[in-house]
Structures are given as structure tokens and as C-alpha cells.
Short mmCIF file of C-alpha atoms in Angstrom, two decimals:
data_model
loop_
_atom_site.label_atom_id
_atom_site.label_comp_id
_atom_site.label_asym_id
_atom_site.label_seq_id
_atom_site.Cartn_x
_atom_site.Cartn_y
_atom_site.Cartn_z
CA UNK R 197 127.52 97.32 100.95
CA UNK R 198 129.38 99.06 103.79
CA UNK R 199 130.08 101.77 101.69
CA UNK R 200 126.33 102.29 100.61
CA UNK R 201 125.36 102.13 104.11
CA UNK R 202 127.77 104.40 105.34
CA UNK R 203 126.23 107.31 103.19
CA UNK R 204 122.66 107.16 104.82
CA UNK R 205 122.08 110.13 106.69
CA UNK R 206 118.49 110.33 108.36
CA UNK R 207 118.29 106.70 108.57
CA UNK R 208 121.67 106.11 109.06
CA UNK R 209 121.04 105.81 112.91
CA UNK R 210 120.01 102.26 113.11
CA UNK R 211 121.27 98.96 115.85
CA UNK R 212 124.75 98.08 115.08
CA UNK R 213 123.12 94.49 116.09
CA UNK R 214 120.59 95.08 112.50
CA UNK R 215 120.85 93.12 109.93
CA UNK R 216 121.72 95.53 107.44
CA UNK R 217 124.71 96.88 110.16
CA UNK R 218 125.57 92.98 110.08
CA UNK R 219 125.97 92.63 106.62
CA UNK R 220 127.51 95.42 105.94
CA UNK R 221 130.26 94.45 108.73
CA UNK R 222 130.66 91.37 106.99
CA UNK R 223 131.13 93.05 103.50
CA UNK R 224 133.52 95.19 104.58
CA UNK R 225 135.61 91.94 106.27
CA UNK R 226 135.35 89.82 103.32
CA UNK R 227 136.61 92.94 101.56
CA UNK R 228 139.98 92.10 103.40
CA UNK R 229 143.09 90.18 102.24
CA UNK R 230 143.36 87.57 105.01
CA UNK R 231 139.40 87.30 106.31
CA UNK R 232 138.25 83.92 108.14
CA UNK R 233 135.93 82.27 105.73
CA UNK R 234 134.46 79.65 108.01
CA UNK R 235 133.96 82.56 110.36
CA UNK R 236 132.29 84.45 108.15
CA UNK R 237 130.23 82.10 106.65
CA UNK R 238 128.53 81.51 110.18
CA UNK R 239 127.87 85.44 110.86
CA UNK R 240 126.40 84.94 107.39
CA UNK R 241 123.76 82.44 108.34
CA UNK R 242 122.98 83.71 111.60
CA UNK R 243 121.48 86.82 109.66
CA UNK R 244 119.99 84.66 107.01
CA UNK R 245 118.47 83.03 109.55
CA UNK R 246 117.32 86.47 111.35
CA UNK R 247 115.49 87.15 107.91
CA UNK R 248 113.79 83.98 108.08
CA UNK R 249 112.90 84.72 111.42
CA UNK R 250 111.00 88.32 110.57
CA UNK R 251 109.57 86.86 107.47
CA UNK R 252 107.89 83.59 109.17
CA UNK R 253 106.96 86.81 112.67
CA UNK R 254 104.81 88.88 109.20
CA UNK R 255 104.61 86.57 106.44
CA UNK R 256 106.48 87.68 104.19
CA UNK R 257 107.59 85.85 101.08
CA UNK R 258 108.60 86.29 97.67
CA UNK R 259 111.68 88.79 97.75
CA UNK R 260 112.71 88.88 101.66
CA UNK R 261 115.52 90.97 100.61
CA UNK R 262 113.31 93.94 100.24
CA UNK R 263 110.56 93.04 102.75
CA UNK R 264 113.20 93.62 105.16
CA UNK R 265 114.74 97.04 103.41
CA UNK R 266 111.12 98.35 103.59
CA UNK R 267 110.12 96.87 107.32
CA UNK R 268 113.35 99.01 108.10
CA UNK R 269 111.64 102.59 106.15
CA UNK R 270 108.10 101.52 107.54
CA UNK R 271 109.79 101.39 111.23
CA UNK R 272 112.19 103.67 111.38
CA UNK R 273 111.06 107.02 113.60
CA UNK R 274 113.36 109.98 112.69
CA UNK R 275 112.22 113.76 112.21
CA UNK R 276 111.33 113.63 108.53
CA UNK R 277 109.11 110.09 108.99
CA UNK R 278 107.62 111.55 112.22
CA UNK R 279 106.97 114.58 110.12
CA UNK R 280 105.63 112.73 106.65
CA UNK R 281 103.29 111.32 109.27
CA UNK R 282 101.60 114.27 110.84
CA UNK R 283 101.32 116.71 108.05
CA UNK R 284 102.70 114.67 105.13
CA UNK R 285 106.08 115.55 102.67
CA UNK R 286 106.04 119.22 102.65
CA UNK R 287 109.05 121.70 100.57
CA UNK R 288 111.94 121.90 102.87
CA UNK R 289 115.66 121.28 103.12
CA UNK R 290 114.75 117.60 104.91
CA UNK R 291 113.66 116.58 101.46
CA UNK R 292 117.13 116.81 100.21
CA UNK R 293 118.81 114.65 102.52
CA UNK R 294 115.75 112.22 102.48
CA UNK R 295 115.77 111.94 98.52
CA UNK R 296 119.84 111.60 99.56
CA UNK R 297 118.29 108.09 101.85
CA UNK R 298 116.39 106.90 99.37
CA UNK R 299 118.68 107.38 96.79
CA UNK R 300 120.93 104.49 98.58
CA UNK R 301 118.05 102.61 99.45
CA UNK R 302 117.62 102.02 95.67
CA UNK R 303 121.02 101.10 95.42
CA UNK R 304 120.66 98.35 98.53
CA UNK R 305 117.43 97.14 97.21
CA UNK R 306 119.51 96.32 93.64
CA UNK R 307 122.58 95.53 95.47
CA UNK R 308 123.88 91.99 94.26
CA UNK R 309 124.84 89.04 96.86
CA UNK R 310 126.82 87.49 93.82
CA UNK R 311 130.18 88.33 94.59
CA UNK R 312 129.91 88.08 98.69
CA UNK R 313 128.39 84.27 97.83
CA UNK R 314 131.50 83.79 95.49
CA UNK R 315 134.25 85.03 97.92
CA UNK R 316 132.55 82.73 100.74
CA UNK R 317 130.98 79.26 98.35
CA UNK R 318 126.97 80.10 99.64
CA UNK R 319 123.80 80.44 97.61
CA UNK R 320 121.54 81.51 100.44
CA UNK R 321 121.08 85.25 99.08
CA UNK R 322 119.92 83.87 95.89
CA UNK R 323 117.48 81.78 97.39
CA UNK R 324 115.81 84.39 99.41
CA UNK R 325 114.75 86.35 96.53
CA UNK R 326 112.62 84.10 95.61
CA UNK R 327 110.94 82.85 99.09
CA UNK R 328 108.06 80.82 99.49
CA UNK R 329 106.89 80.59 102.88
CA UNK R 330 105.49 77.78 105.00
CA UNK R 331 101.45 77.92 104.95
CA UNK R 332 100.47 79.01 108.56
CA UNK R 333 97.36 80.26 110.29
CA UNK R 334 96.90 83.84 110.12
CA UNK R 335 96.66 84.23 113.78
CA UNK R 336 100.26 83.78 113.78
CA UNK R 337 101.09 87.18 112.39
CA UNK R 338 99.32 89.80 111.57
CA UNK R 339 97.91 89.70 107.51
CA UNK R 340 96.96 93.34 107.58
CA UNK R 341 100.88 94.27 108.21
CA UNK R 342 102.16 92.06 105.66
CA UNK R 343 100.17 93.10 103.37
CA UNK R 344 101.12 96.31 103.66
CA UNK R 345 104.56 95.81 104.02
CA UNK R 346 104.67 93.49 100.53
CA UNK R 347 102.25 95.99 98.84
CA UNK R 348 105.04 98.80 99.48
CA UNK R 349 108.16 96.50 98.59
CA UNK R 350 106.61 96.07 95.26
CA UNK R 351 106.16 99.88 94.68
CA UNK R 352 109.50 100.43 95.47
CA UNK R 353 111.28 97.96 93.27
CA UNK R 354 109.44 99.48 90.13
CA UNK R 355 110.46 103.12 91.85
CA UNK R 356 111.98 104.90 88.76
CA UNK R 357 114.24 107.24 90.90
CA UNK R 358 114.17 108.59 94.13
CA UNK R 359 111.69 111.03 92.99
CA UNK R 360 109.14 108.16 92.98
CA UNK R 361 110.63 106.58 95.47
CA UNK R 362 110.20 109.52 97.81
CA UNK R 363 106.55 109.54 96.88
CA UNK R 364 106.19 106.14 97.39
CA UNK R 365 107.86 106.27 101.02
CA UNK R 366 106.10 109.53 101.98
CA UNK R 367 102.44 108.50 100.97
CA UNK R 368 102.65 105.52 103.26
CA UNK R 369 103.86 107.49 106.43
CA UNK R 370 101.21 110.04 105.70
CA UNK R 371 98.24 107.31 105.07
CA UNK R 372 99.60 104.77 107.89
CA UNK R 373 102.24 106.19 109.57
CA UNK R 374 105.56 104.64 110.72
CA UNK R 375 106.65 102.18 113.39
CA UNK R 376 104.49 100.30 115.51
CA UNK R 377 101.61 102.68 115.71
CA UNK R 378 101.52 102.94 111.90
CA UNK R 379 101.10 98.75 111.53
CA UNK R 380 99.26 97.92 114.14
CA UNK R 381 96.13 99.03 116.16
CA UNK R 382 96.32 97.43 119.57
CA UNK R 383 99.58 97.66 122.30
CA UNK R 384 100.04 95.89 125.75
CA UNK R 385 103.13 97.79 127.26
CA UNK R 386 106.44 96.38 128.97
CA UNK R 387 109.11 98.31 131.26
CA UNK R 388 112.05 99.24 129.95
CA UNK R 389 115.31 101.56 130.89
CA UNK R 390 115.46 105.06 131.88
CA UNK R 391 111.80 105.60 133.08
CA UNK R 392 110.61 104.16 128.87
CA UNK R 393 108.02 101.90 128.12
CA UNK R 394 108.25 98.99 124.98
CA UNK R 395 104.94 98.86 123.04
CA UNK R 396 104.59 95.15 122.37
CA UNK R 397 101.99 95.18 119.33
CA UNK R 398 99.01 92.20 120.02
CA UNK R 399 98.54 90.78 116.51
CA UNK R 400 95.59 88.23 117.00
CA UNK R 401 93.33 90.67 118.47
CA UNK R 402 89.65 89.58 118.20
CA UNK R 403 88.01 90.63 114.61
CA UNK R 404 84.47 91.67 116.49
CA UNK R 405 82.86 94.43 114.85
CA UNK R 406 79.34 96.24 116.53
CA UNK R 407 77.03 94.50 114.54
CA UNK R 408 78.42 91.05 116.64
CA UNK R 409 77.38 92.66 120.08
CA UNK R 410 72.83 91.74 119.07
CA UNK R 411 71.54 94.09 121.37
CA UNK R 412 72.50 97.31 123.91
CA UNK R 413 71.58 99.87 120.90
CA UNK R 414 71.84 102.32 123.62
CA UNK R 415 74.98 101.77 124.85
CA UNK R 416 76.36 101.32 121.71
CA UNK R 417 75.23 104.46 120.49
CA UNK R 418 76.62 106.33 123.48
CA UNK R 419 80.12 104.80 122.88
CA UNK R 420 80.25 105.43 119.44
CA UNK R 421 79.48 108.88 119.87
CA UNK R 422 81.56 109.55 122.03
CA UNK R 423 84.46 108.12 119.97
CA UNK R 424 83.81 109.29 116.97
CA UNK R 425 84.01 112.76 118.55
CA UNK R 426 87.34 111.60 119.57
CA UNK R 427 88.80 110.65 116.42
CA UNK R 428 87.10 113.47 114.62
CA UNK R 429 89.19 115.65 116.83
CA UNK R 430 86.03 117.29 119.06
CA UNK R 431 85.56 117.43 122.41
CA UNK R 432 85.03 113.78 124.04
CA UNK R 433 85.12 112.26 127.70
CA UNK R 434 87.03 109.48 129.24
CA UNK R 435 84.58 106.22 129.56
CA UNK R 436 83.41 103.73 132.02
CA UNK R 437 81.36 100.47 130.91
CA UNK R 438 79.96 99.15 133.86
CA UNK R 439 77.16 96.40 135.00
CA UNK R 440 76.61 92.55 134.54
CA UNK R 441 79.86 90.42 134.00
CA UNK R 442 79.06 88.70 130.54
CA UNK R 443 77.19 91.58 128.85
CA UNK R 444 79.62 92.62 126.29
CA UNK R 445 81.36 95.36 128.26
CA UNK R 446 85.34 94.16 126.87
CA UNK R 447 83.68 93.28 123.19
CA UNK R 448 82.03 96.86 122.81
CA UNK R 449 86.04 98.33 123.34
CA UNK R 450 87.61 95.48 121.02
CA UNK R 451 84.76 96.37 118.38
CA UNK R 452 84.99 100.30 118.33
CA UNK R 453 88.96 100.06 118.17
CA UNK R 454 88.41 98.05 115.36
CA UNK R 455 85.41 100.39 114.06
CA UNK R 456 87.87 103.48 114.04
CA UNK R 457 91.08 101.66 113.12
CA UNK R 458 91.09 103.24 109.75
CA UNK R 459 90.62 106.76 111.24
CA UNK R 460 93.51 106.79 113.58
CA UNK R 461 92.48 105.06 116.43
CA UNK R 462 94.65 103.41 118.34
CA UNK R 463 94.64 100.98 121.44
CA UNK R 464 97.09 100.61 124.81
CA UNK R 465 95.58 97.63 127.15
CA UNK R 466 97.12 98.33 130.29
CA UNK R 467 96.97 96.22 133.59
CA UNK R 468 96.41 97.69 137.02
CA UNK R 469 99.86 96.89 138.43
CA UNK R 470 100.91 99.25 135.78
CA UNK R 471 99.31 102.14 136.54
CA UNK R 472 102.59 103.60 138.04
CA UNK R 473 103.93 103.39 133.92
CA UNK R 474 100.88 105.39 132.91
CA UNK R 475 103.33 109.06 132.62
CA UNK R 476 105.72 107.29 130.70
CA UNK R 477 102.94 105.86 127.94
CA UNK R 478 101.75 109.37 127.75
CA UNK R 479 104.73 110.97 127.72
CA UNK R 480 105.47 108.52 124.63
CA UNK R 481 102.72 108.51 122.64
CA UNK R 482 101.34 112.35 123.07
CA UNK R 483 103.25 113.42 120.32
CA UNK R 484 101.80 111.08 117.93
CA UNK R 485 99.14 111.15 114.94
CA UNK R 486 96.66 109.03 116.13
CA UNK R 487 94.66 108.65 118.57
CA UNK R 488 95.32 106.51 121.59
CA UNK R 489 92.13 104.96 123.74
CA UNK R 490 94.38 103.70 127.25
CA UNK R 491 91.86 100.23 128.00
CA UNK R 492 91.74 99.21 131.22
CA UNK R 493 89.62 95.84 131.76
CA UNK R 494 87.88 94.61 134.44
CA UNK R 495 88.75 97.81 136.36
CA UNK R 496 88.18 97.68 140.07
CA UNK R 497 90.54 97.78 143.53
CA UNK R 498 89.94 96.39 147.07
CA UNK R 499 89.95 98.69 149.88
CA UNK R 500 93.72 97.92 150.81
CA UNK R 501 94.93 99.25 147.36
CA UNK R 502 96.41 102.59 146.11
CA UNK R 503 97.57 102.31 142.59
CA UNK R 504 93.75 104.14 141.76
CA UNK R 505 95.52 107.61 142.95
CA UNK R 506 97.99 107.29 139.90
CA UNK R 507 95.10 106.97 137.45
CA UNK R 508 93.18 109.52 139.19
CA UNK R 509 95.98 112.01 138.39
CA UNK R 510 96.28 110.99 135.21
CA UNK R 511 92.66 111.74 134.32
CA UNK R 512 92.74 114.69 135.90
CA UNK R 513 94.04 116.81 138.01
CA UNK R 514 97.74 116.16 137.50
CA UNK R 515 100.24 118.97 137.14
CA UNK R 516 100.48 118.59 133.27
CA UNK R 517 97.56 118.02 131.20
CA UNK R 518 95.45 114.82 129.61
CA UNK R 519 96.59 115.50 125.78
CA UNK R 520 93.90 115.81 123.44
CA UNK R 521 94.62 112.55 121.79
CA UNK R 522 94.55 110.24 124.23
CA UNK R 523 91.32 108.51 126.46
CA UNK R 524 90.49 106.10 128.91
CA UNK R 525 87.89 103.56 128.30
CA UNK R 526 87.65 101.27 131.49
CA UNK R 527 85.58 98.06 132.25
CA UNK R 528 84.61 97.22 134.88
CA UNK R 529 81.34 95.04 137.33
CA UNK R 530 81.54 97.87 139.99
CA UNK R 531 80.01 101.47 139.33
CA UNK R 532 81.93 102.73 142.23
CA UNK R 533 85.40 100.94 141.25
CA UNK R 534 87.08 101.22 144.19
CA UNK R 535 85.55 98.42 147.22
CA UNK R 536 82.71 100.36 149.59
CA UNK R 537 82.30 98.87 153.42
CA UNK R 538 79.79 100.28 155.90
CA UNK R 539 82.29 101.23 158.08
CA UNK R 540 82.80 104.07 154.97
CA UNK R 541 79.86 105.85 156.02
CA UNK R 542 80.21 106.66 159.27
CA UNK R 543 81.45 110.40 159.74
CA UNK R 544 82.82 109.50 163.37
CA UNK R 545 85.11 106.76 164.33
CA UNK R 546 86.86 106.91 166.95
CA UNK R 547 89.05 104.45 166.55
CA UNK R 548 90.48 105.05 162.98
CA UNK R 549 89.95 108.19 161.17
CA UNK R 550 87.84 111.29 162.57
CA UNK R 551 85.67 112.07 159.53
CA UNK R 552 85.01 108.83 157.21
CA UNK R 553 82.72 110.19 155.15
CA UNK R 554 86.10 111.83 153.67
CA UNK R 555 87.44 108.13 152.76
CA UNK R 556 83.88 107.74 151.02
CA UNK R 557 84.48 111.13 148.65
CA UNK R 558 88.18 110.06 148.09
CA UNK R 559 86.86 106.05 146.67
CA UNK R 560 84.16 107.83 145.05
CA UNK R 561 85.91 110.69 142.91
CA UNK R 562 87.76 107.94 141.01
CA UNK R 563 84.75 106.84 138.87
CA UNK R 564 83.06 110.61 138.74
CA UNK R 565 86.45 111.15 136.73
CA UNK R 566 84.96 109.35 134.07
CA UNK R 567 82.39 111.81 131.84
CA UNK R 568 81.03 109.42 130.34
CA UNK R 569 79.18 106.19 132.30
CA UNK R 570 77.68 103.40 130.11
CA UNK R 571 75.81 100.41 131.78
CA UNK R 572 75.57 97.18 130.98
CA UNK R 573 72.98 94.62 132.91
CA UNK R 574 71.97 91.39 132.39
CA UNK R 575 69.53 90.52 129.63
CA UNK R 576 65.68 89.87 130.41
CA UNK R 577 64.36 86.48 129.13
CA UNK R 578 63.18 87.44 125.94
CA UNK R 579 66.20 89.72 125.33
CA UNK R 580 68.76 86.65 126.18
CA UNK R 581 66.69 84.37 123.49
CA UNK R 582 66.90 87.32 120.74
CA UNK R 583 70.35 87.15 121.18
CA UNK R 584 70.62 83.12 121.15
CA UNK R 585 68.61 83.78 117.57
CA UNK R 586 70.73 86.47 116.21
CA UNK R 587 73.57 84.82 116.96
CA UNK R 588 72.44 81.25 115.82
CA UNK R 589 71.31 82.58 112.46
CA UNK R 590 74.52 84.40 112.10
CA UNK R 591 76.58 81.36 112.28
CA UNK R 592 74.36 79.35 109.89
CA UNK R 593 72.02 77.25 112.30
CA UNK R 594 69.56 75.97 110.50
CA UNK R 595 66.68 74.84 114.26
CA UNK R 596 63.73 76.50 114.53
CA UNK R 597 63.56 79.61 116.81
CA UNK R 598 61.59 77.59 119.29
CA UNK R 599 63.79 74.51 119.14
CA UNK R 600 66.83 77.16 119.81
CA UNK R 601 65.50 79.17 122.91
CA UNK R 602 63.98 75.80 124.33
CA UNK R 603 67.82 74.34 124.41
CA UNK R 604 69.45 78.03 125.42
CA UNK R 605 67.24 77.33 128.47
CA UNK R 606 68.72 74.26 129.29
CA UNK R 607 72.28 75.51 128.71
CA UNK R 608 72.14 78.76 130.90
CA UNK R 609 70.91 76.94 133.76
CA UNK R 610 74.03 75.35 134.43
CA UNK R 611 76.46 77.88 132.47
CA UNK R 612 76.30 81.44 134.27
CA UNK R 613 72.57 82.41 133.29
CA UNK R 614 71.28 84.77 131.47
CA UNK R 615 73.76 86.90 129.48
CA UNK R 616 75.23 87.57 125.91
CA UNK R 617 78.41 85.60 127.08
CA UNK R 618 76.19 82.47 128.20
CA UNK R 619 74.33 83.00 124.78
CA UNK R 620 77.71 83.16 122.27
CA UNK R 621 78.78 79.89 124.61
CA UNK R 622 75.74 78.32 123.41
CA UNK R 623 75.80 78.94 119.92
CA UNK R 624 79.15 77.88 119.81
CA UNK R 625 78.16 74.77 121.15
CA UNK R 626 75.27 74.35 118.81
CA UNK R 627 77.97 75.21 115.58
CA UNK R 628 80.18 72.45 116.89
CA UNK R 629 77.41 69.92 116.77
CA UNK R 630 75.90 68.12 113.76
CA UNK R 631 72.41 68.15 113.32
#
């Protein structure tokens, strides 16, 4: 194997700590007159067990042998895969030494454990082309990756040649991309080294499409205009949902990422004590294929804090500008974001500063930075029981309409009042009890 591996050229760059680097380390030792058996034997397992590992993080099964050889092409971000991405495969020398990759690829994904197992008395190998996995919820990995991933291995190991393998390969950067960004949709971020971010991908996010959120047509509208614009590659405007805690605000951002998924849209949740990372998740991700909504929920800052002045030079005004394929959709209860006192609107005090009305301007400029303001307040009476309806029929409740709204009165009284949140709380309630 170590002599397959060593002829890979633009994917040849990978962890020494991989699995593939590790087996091929432990090929080449076995390959040696006077290698430790017991020793190897143990290096063995540990990256049997690292392949158990990945296949129980995606469920994978079947042949984990090349679920893992085509995680590694799906994830690996060199020029030709960044490339395949943006524009697809087009003519060029790159091909060569790509078709070169593949070309050993093949060989690894035929490559036989038999004589490795031999040398050292194991049968683990052989047992991993032929996996069955453990039945486990789906919310412990995320379906819509594995199936992808699986869907590919299978194309591959009926590839004829690297011809078709290369067509294979290429297809899938240019309809999903590659790495994180091409499998999933939604990010939180983590430091890292040198000034980087990690994108940590958030596989159970919440399945809510539009047609969940029974009401605000309006706002709706407005957001999906504007992000369709967006991923349609027009003009569009950084957003702010504001109003009622409870109305829907969060769900309407969850539901349009998962709206435009399929067009490119991608999502980076990022907290406020991480505004100071924002420049290096732009830096990272400006370069990409998709596009990139930043989501910042429950957006708002006392009057003692000062992380909003990174954010407002990252939506504008900075020395280097927004890219085109990235927004910022914030939540938030306050229109003004930033905490107003009274004291804020006098022009003269004496004691502190000389003109306050300044200190009003600089709180306010933060939310005019958004173009686009959608708000969100509390439902009337007969709005909150069309919800309770919508949502009870939705989830199969069989009461009456009157029988409903007369017990969503008794619930909101004594959980939050009237809003959509109070309502889905109720129905839950009602699809928990027998009746």
C-alpha cells in the first residue's frame, strides 16, 4: 500500500496521523524482515477502530473500506477539487495529474488486506467489507451526508477506469462541492492557530420548512425575497428580524437555510463573544461556491459592551469589502440592538461626555447597517388560535376547533401568552396526550 500511496500527487498531501498514512506505515513495516507483530497488530486495531469510529459519526455500512477512500475525495480541498467545484472539470494539464490520483485510488479501493492479515493472524479487514451497522437514530449523524457519501462509493467501485472515475469524482464536486461546505449546510465556528477558524458542521439542525411558521405572510415574503436574490446572485441586503420573543424570528432563518440548501446556501451561527473571529470566517469562506448567511441569534448588547464595533465594520465600512457571497441575518427583541438610557439623549452633560446625542448616533448606526428590517410582534387573539388550529391539524388532532382554542386559552395563561412559541408548546402537549 505504501507504494500506491506514495504515487498520489494532488491528494497526496494528507495527515501523516490519517488512516490511509497509518496503514500504509504499517504496510511498509510488515514489509520488513524482523517487524514486531504484537506491535503491529495493535497500530492495526487502533485504525480499525478509527474506521468504526467515522462509520458509526455518518452511518456508513456495507463496504467501510471505500466509504472511507471516498470521505477522503469528498473532503479533501486542493486546487483541482476547489476548482471542479466552482466551474466544474474543465481541459487543462490538472486533469492529467488528477486522472494520475484517481488512477491509484482505483488501485486502493481494490487493494487486498489478504496478505497484511496473513503476515499478522487478523481477519478484521475482511470483516469490514461487509459492515452492518448498529440501528441508531438519525439525529446522531447526518442521513443526507451518508447518503451521499455511500451513493458515490458505489459509483466508484463499478468505475471502469479513471476516465469514469474522473467523471464520477468531478460531477460530485461540481453538484455538491467538497469538504465541509459541500456535506453540510449549517457551521458553528471554533478558534484555532494562526489567526484560523474550525468549521464544526451541526448535523441535527431542525428540519422546519416555511410552511411550519402558520402565519407572518409578510415577513416571510420579505425574507424570501431577499434571499433568493442572494442565492440567485443579485443584489440583496444584510437582515434584521426583530419584535416579540416567541414569534418565529430564529425558525424563519432555520427554515430559509433549509429552503435554499439545494441552491448553495449555506449557514455560519456565530455567538457574540465571537465577533472578534468574524475577519477570519470571511477571510475563509469568501473564496467559496456557495453562499454563506453569518446568523447571529438573539442579537443585542448592554450599554457597557463593545464587541458591536467589530460587526459594524464588518457590515460595512471596513477597509476591505463585504464579499458578494456572504450576509448577515440577525435576531434579535430590540430594534435598536444596542441598550438606549435617557441619559443618551441629552446633548449636554457635564459630567461625562460634552455632546451625548453623539453616543445615541454611534448605538444607533449598528442596526441602520442592516437594509433590510423585518418585524415580528405578538399575535392578536384570533391570529394566536389560527395558529393553535393550523398547527393542531398538522399534527393529526382530531378536537374540534372550538374545543382547541377553548384549551389554548387555558394554556397561554400560565405559559408566556400569546405567541406562535406558546401555541407549538400547546400542540405539543395536546400530541402527547390521548384522547
Amino acid at each position: 500500500m505504501y507504494k500506491i500511496v506514495a504515487k498520489l500527487l494532488m491528494y497526496g498531501d494528507m495527515p501523516k496521523d490519517s488512516i490511509l498514512m497509518q496503514l500504509a506505515d504499517i504496510c511498509k513495516e510488515a514489509d520488513q524482515e524482523n517487524f514486531d507483530k504484537e506491535e503491529l497488530v495493535g497500530r492495526v486495531y487502533r485504525q480499525v477502530k478509527r474506521l468504526m469510529i467515522l462509520a458509526t459519526d455518518y452511518g456508513f455500512d456495507k463496504n467501510l473500506w471505500h466509504n472511507y477512500l471516498t470521505f477522503l475525495l469528498i473532503m479533501d480541498e486542493n486546487p483541482f477539487s476547489i476548482t471542479c467545484e466552482k466551474v466544474g472539470a474543465r481541459d487543462g494539464s490538472v486533469n492529467y495529474f488528477a486522472k494520475n490520483d484517481f488512477h491509484i485510488f482505483q488501485q486502493l479501493f481494490q487493494y487486498d488486506f489478504g496478505p497484511l492479515e496473513e503476515k499478522l493472524g487478523i481477519d478484521c479487514f475482511s470483516h469490514l467489507l461487509h459492515y452492518r451497522s448498529i440501528e441508531k437514530p438519525e439525529l446522531m449523524y447526518n442521513k443526507s451526508v451518508s447518503e451521499k457519501v455511500q451513493k458515490l462509493s458505489e459509483d466508484l467501485e463499478r468505475a471502469a477506469d479513471e476516465e469514469e472515475f474522473f467523471q464520477y469524482v468531478t460531477e460530485f464536486y461540481r453538484s455538491y462541492g467538497v469538504g465541509l461546505f459541500g456535506l453540510n449546510k449549517a457551521f458553528r465556528i471554533h478558534p484555532a492557530e494562526e489567526g484560523r477558524v474550525t468549521f464544526q458542521p451541526i448535523n441535527n439542525m431542525d428540519k422546519v420548512v416555511l410552511d411550519d411558521l402558520i402565519g407572518y405572510e409578510i415577513q416571510k415574503k420579505k425574507l424570501i425575497d431577499n434571499t433568493k436574490a442572494f442565492v440567485e446572485g443579485r443584489k440583496a441586503n444584510n437582515v434584521l428580524l426583530y419584535g416579540d420573543s416567541g414569534t418565529g424570528k430564529s425558525t424563519s432563518i432555520k427554515a430559509i437555510v433549509n429552503e435554499f440548501y439545494g441552491s448553495g446556501l449555506r449557514m455560519i451561527e456565530i455567538y457574540k463573544h465571537q465577533f472578534k473571529d468574524l475577519a477570519s470566517v470571511i477571510a475563509q469562506v469568501k473564496n467559496r461556491n456557495y453562499k454563506f448567511i453569518i446568523y447571529m441569534d438573539d442579537l443585542s448588547f448592554e450599554d457597557f459592551e463593545i464587541e458591536y464595533k467589530f460587526l459594524k465594520a464588518v457590515i460595512e465600512g471596513g477597509v476591505e469589502t463585504k464579499p458578494e457571497n456572504i450576509l448577515i441575518y440577525a435576531t434579535s427583541n430590540r430594534r435598536h440592538l444596542i441598550k438606549e438610557v435617557w441619559k443618551d439623549r441629552s446633548d449636554m452633560e457635564t459630567d461625562t461626555e460634552i455632546h451625548r446625542s453623539d453616543t445615541m448616533e454611534e448605538k444607533l448606526s449598528l442596526a441602520n447597517r442592516f437594509g433590510v428590517t423585518i418585524c415580528f410582534t405578538k399575535p392578536s387573539r384570533k391570529e394566536f388560535y389560527h395558529i393553535v388550529i393550523e398547527l393542531a391539524r398538522k399534527n393529526g388532532i382530531r378536537m374540534s376547533d372550538d374545543e382547541i382554542c377553548s384549551e389554548a386559552n387555558k394554556w397561554e395563561l400560565t405559559h408566556g401568552g400569546l405567541s406562535g412559541r406558546t401555541a407549538q408548546q400547546f400542540v405539543n402537549y395536546l400530541a402527547g396526550m390521548e384522547f
